[in-house]
PDB file of C-alpha atoms in Angstrom:
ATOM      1  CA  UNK A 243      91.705  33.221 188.859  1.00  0.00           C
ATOM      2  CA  UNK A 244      92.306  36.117 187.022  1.00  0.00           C
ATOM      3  CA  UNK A 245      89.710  39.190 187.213  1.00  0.00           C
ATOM      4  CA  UNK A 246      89.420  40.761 183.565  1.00  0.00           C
ATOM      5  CA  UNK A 247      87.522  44.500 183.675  1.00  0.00           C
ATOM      6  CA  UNK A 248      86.450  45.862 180.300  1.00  0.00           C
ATOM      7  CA  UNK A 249      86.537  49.870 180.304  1.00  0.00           C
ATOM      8  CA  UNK A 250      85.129  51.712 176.842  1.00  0.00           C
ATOM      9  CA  UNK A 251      85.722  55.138 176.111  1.00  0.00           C
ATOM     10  CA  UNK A 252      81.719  55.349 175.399  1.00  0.00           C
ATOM     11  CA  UNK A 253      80.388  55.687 178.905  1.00  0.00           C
ATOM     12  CA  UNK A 254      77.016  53.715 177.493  1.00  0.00           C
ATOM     13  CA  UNK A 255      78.953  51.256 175.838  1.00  0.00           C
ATOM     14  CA  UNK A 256      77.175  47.570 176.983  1.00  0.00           C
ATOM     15  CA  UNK A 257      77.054  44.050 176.079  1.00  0.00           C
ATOM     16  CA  UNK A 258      74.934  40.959 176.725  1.00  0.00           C
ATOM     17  CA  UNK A 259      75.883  37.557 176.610  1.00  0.00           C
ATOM     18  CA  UNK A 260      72.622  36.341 176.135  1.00  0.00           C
ATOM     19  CA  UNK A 261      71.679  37.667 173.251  1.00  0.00           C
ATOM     20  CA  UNK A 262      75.333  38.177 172.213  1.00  0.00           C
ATOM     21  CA  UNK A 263      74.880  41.637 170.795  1.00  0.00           C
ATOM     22  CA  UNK A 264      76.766  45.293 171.497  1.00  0.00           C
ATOM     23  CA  UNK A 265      75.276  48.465 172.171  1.00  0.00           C
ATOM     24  CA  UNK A 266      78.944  49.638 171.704  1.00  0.00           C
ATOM     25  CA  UNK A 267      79.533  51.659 168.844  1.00  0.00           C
ATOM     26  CA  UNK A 268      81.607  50.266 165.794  1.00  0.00           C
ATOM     27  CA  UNK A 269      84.956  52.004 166.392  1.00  0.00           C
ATOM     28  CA  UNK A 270      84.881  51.797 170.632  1.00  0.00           C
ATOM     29  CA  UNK A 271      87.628  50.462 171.830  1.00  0.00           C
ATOM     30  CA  UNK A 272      87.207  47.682 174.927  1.00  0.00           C
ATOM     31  CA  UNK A 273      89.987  47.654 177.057  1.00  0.00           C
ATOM     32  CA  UNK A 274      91.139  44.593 179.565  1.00  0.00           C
ATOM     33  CA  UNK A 275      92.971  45.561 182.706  1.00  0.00           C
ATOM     34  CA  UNK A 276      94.276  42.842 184.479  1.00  0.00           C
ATOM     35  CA  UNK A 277      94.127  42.584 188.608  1.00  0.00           C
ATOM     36  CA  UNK A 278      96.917  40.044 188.742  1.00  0.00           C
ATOM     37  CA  UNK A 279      99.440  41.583 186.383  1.00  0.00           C
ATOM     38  CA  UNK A 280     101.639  37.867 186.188  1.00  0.00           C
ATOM     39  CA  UNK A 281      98.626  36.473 183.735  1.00  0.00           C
ATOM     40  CA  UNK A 282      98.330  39.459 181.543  1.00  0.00           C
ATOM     41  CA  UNK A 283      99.079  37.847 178.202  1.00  0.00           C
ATOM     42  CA  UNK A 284     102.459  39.637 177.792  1.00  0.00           C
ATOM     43  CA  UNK A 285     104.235  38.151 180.825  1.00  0.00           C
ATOM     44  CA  UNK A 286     102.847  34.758 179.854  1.00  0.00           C
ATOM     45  CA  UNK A 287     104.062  34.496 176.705  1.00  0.00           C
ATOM     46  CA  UNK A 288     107.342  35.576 178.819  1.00  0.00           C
ATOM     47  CA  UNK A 289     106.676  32.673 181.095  1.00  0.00           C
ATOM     48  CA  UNK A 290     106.083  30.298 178.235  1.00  0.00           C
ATOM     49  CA  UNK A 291     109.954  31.444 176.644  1.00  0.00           C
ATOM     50  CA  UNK A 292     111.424  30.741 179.679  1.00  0.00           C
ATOM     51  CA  UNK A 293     110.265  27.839 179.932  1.00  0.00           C
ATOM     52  CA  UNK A 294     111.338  26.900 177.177  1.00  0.00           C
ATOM     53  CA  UNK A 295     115.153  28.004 177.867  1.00  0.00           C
ATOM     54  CA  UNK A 296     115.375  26.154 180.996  1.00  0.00           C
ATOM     55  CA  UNK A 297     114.263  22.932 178.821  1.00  0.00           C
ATOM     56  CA  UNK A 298     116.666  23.276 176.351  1.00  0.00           C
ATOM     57  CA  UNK A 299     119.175  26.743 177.211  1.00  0.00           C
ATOM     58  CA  UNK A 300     122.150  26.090 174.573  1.00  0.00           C
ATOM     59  CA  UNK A 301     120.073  24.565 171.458  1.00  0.00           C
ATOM     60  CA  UNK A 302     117.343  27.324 170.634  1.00  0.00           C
ATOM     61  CA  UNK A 303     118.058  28.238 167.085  1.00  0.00           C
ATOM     62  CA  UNK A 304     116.111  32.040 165.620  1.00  0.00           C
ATOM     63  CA  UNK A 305     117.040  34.806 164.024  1.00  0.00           C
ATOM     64  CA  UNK A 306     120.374  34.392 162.168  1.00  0.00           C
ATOM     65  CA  UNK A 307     123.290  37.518 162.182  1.00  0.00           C
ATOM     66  CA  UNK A 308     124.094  39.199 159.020  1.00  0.00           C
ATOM     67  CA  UNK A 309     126.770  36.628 157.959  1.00  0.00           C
ATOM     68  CA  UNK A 310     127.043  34.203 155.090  1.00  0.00           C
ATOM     69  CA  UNK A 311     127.480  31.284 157.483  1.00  0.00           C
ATOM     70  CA  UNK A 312     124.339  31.584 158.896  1.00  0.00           C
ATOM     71  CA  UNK A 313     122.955  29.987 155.957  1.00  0.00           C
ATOM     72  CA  UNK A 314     124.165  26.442 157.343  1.00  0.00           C
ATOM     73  CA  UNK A 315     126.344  26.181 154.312  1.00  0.00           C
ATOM     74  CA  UNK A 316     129.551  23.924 154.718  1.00  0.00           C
ATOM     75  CA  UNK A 317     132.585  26.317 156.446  1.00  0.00           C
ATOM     76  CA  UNK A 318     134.561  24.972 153.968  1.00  0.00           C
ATOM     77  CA  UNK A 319     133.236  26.934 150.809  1.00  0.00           C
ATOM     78  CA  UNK A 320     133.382  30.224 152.595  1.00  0.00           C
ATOM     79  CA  UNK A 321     136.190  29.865 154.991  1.00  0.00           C
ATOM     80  CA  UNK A 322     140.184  30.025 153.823  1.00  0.00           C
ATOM     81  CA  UNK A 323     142.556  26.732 154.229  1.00  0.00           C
ATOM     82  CA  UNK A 324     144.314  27.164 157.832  1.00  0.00           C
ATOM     83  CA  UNK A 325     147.946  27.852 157.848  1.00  0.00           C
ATOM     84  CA  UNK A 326     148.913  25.051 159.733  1.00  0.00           C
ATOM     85  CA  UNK A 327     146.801  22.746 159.126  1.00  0.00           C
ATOM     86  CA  UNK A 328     145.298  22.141 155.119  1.00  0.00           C
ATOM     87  CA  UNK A 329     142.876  19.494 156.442  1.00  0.00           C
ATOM     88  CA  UNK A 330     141.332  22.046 158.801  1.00  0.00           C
ATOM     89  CA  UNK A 331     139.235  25.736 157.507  1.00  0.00           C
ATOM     90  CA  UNK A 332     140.024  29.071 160.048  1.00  0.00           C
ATOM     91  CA  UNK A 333     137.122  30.939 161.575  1.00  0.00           C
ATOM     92  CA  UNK A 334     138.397  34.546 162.633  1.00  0.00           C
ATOM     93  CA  UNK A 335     136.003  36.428 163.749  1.00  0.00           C
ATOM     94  CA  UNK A 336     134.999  39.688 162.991  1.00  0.00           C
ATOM     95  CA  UNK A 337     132.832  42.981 164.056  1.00  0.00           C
ATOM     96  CA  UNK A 338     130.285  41.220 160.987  1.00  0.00           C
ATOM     97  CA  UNK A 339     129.581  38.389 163.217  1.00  0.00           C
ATOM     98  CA  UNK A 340     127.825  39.024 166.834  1.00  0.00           C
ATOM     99  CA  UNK A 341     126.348  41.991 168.478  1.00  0.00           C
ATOM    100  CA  UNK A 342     129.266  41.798 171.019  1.00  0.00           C
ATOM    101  CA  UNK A 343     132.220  42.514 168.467  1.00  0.00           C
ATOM    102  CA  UNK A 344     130.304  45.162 167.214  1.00  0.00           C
ATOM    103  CA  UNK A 345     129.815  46.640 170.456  1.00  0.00           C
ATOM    104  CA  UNK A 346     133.427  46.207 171.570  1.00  0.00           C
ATOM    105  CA  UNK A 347     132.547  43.740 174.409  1.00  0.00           C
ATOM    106  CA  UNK A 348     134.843  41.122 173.091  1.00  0.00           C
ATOM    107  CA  UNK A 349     137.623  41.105 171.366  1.00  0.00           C
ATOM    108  CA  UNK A 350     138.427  39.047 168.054  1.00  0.00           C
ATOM    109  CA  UNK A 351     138.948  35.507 168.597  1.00  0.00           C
ATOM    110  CA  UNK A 352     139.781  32.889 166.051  1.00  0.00           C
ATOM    111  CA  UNK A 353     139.982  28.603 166.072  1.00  0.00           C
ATOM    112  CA  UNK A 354     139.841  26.002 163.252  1.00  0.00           C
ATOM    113  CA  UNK A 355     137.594  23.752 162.054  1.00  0.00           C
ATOM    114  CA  UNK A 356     137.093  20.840 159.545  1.00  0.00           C
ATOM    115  CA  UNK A 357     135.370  22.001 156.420  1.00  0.00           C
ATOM    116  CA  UNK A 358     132.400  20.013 156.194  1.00  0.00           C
ATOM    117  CA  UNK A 359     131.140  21.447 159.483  1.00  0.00           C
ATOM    118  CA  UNK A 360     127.954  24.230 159.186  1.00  0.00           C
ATOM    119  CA  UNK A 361     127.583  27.192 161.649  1.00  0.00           C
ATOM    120  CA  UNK A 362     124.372  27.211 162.854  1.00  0.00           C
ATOM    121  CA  UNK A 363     122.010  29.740 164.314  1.00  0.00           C
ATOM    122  CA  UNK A 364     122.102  31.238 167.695  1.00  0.00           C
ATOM    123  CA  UNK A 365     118.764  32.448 169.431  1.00  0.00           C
ATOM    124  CA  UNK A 366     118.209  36.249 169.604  1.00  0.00           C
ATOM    125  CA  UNK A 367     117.526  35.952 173.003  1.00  0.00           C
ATOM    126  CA  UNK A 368     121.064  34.256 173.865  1.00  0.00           C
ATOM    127  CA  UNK A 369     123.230  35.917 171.674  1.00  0.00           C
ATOM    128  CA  UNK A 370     123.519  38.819 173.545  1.00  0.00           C
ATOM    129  CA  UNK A 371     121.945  41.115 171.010  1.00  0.00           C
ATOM    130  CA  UNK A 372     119.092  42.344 173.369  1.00  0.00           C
ATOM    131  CA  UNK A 373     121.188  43.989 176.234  1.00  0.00           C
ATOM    132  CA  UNK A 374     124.615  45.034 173.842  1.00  0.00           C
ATOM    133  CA  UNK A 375     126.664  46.648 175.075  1.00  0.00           C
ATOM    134  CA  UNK A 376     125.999  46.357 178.728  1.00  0.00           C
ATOM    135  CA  UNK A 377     124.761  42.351 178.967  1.00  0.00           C
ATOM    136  CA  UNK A 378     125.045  41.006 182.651  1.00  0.00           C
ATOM    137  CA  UNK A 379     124.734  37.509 181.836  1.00  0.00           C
ATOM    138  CA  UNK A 380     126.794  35.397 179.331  1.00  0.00           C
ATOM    139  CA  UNK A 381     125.761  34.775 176.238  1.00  0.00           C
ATOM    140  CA  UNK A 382     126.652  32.746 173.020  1.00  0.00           C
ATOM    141  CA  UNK A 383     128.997  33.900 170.540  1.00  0.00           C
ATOM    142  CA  UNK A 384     129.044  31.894 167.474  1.00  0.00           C
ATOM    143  CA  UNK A 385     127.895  27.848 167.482  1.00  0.00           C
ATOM    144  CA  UNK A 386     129.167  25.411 164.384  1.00  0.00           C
ATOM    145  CA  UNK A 387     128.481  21.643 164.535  1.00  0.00           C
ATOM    146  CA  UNK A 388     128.495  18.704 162.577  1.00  0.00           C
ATOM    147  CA  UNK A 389     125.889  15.251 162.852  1.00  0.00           C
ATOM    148  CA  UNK A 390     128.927  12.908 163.064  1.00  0.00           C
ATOM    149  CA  UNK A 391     131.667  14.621 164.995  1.00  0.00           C
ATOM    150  CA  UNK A 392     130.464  17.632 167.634  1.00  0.00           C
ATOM    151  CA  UNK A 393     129.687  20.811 168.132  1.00  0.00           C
ATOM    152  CA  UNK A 394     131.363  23.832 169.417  1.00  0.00           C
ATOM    153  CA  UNK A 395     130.106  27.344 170.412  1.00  0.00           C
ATOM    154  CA  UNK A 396     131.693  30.343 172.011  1.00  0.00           C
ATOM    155  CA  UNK A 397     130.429  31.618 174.761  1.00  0.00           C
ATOM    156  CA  UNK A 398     131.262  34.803 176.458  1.00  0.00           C
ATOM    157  CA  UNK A 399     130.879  36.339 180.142  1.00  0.00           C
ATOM    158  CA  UNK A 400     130.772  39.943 181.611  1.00  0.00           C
ATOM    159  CA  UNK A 401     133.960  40.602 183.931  1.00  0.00           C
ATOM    160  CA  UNK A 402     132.345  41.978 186.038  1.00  0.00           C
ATOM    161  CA  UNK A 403     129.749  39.174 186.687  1.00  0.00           C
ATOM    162  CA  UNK A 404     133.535  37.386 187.885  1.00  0.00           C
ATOM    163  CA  UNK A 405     135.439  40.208 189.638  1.00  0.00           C
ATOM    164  CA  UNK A 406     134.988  43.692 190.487  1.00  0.00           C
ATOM    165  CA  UNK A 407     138.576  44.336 189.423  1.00  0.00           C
ATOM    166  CA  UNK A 408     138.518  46.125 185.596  1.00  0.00           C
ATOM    167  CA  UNK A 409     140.618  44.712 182.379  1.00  0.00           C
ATOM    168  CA  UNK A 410     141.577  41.739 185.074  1.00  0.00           C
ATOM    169  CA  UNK A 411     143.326  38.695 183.625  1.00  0.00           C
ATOM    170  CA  UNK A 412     142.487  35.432 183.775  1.00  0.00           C
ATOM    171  CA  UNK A 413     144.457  34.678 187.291  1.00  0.00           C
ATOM    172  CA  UNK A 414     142.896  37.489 188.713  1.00  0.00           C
ATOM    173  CA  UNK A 415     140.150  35.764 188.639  1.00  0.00           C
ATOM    174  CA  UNK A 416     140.646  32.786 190.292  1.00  0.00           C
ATOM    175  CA  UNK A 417     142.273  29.220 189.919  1.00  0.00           C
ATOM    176  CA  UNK A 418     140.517  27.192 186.939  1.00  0.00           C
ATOM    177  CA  UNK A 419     138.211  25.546 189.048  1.00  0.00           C
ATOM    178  CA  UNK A 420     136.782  28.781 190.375  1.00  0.00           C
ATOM    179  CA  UNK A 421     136.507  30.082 187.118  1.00  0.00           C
ATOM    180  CA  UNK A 422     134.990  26.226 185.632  1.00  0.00           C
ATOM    181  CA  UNK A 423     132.450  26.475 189.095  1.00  0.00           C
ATOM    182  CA  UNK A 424     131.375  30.128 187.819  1.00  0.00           C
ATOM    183  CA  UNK A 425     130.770  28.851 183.942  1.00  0.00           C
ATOM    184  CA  UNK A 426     130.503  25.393 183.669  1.00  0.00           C
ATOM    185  CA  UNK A 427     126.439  25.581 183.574  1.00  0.00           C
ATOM    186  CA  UNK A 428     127.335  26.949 180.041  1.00  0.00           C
ATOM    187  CA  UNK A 429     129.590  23.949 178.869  1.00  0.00           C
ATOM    188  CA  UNK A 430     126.620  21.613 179.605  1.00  0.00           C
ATOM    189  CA  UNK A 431     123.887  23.333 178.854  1.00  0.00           C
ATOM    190  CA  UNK A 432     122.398  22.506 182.160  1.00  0.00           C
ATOM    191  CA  UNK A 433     124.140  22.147 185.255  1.00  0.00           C
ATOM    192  CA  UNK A 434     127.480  21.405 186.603  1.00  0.00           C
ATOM    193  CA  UNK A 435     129.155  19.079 189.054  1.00  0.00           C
ATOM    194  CA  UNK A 436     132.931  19.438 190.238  1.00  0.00           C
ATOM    195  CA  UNK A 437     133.049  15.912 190.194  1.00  0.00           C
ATOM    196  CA  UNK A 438     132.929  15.876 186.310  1.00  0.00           C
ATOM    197  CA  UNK A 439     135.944  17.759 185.845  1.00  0.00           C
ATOM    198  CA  UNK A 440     138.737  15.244 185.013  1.00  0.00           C
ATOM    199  CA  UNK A 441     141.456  17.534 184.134  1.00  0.00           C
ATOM    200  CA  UNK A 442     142.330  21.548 183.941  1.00  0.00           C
ATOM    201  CA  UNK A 443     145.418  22.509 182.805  1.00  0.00           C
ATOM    202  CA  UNK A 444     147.355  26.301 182.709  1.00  0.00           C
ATOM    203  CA  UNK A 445     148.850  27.414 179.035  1.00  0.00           C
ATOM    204  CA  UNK A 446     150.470  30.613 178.369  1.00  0.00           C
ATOM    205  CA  UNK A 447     150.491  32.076 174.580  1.00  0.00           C
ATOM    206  CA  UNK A 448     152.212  35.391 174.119  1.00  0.00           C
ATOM    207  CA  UNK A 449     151.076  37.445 176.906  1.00  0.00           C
ATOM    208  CA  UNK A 450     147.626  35.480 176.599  1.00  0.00           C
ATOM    209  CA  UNK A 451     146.736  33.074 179.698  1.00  0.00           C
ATOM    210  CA  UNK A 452     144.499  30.257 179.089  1.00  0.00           C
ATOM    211  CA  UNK A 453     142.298  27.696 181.451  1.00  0.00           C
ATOM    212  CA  UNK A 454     141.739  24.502 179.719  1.00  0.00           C
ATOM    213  CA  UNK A 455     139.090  21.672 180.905  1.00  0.00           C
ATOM    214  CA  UNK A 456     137.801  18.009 180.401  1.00  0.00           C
ATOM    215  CA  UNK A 457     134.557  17.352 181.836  1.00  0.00           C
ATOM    216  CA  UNK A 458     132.889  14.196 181.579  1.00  0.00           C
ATOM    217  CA  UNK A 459     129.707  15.172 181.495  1.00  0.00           C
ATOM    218  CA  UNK A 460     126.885  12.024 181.347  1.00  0.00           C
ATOM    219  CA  UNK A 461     123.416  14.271 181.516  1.00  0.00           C
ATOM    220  CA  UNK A 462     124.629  17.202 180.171  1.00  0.00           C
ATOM    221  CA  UNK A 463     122.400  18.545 176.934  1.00  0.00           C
ATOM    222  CA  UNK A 464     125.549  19.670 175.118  1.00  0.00           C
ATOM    223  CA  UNK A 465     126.823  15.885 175.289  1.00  0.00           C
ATOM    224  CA  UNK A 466     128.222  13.588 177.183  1.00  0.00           C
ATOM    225  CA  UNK A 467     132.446  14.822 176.181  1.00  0.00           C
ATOM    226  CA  UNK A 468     133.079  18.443 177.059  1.00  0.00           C
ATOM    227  CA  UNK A 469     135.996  19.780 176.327  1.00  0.00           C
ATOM    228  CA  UNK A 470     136.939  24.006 177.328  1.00  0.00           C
ATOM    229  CA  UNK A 471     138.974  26.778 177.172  1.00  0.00           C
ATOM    230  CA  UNK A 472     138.833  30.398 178.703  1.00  0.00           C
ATOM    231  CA  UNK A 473     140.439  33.274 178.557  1.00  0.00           C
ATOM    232  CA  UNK A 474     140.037  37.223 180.296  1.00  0.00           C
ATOM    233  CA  UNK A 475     140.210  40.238 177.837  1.00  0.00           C
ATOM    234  CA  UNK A 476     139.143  43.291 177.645  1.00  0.00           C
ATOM    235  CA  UNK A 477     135.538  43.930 179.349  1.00  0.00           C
ATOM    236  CA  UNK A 478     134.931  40.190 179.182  1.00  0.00           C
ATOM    237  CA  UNK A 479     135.822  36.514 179.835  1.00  0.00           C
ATOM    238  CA  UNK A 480     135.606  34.265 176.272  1.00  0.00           C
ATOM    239  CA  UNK A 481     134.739  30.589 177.159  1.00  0.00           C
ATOM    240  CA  UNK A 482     135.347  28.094 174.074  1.00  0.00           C
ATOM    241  CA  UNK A 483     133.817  25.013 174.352  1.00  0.00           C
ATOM    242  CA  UNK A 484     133.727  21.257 172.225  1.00  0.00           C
ATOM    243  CA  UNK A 485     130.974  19.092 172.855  1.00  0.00           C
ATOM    244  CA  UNK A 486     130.240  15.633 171.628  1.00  0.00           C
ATOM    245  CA  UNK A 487     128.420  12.582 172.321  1.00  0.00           C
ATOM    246  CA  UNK A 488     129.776   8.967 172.766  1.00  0.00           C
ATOM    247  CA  UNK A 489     129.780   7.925 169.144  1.00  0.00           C
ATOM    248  CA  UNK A 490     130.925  11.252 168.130  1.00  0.00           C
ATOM    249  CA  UNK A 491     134.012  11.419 170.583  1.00  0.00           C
ATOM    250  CA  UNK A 492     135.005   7.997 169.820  1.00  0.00           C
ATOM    251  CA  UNK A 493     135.140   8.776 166.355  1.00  0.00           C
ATOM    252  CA  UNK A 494     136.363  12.756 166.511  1.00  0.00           C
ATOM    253  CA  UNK A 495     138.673  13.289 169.330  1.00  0.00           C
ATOM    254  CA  UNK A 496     141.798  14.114 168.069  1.00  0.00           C
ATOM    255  CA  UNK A 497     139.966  16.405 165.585  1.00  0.00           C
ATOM    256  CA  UNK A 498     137.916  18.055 168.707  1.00  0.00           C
ATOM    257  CA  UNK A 499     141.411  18.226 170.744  1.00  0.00           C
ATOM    258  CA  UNK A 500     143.169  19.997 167.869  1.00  0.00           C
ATOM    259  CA  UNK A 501     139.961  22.596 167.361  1.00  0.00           C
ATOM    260  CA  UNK A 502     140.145  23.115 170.982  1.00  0.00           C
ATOM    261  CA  UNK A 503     144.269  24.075 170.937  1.00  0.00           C
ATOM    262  CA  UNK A 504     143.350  26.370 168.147  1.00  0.00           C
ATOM    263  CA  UNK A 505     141.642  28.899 170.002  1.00  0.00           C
ATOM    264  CA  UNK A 506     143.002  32.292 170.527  1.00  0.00           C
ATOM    265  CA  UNK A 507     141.843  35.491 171.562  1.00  0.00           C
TER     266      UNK A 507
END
């Protein structure tokens, strides 16, 4: 049980709860002090967010960034055709977009997407924006979806939460299943089992080295289908991931496959 003292600047400053009056002046100011300092009302509205991230950590959607797409506007009437692909939009994104481009945490990464897919908004308090530029957690990047094929998001990691080694590549590291053991919490929202990785795979593009996943994931919040790809760069490692549910990945796979093989850094 909490014990509440009230202090007032007006040493004769009284009250009684009988008759419900003040002898306190009009402008004295009553101050509560708290004796246990975990149920002062600012660490349990903290308590109360928390809470609320562990229920749900990946869906949480606040304040928007500065960007047009935050308006949940199809990608399609903002976005240019893709080069190799008409049936597809490209997202490239830019030092506009996150806190972490801006701060020179991560560097530009780009992927397709079908047009009639909206980006939606990613909590303050996961996008990273709160502890730019030096965030020891991961946080999300960018997240688009759409109700009848998926979603995908971007989520990025601090090196140096995954080696001590600075500007390390990707097989510096680890193998892929290290690296899936460290981040696979963020693919499904929730937790992670090694026995839902089905595949991971090794591809090389330029000097760029990529780990790619399939998870089968039944009680994950992101969706049952998981699909991923990471990559190391720069002061962090960039974690691209494609989630849908049953109905969705029946329907969407080979579009959710070809987003996936789109992503560069």
């Amino acid at each position: 049980m909490a014990t509440v003292t009230l202090s007032s600047s007006s040493p004769m400053c009284s009250s009684s709860s009988s008759t419900r009056s003040s002898s306190c002046p009009k402008n004295t100011r009553i101050k509560a002090s708290y004796s246990d300092p975990a149920l002062s009302p600012l660490s349990l509205r903290r308590r109360e967010l928390l809470k609320g991230l562990a229920l749900s950590p990946l869906s949480l959607r606040l304040e928007a960034p500065p960007h047009a797409l935050s308006r949940e506007i199809e990608v399609g009437s903002v976005l240019p055709p893709s080069p190799s692909d008409p049936k597809f939009v490209i997202f490239k994104a830019s030092t506009k977009d996150t806190p972490a481009l801006r701060a020179g945490n991560v560097q530009p990464y780009q992927f397709i997407l079908p047009p009639t897919w909206k980006q939606t908004r990613v909590a303050n308090i996961l996008s990273g924006n709160y502890c730019q530029p030096k965030c020891a957690e991961p946080w999300v990047e960018v997240k688009f979806e759409d109700e009848k094929q998926g979603k995908v998001q971007v989520v990025a990691s601090p090196l140096i939460r995954l080696t001590n080694k600075p500007n390390a590549l990707i097989e510096d590291i680890g193998s892929p299943e290290k690296l899936i053991a460290s981040l696979g919490p963020f693919v499904t929202g929730n937790t992670y089992d090694p026995d839902e990785l089905l595949e991971s795979s090794v591809e090389n593009i330029g000097d760029q080295t990529y780990y790619k996943y399939v998870i089968e994931t039944p009680f994950a919040l992101t969706g049952s289908h998981n699909l991923a790809k990471a990559t190391a760069k720069g002061n962090s490692v960039v974690l691209f991931v494609v989630s849908a549910n049953d109905k969705q990945w029946q329907s969407s796979e080979k579009t959710l496959k070809a987003m996936l093989d789109s992503f560069r850094v």
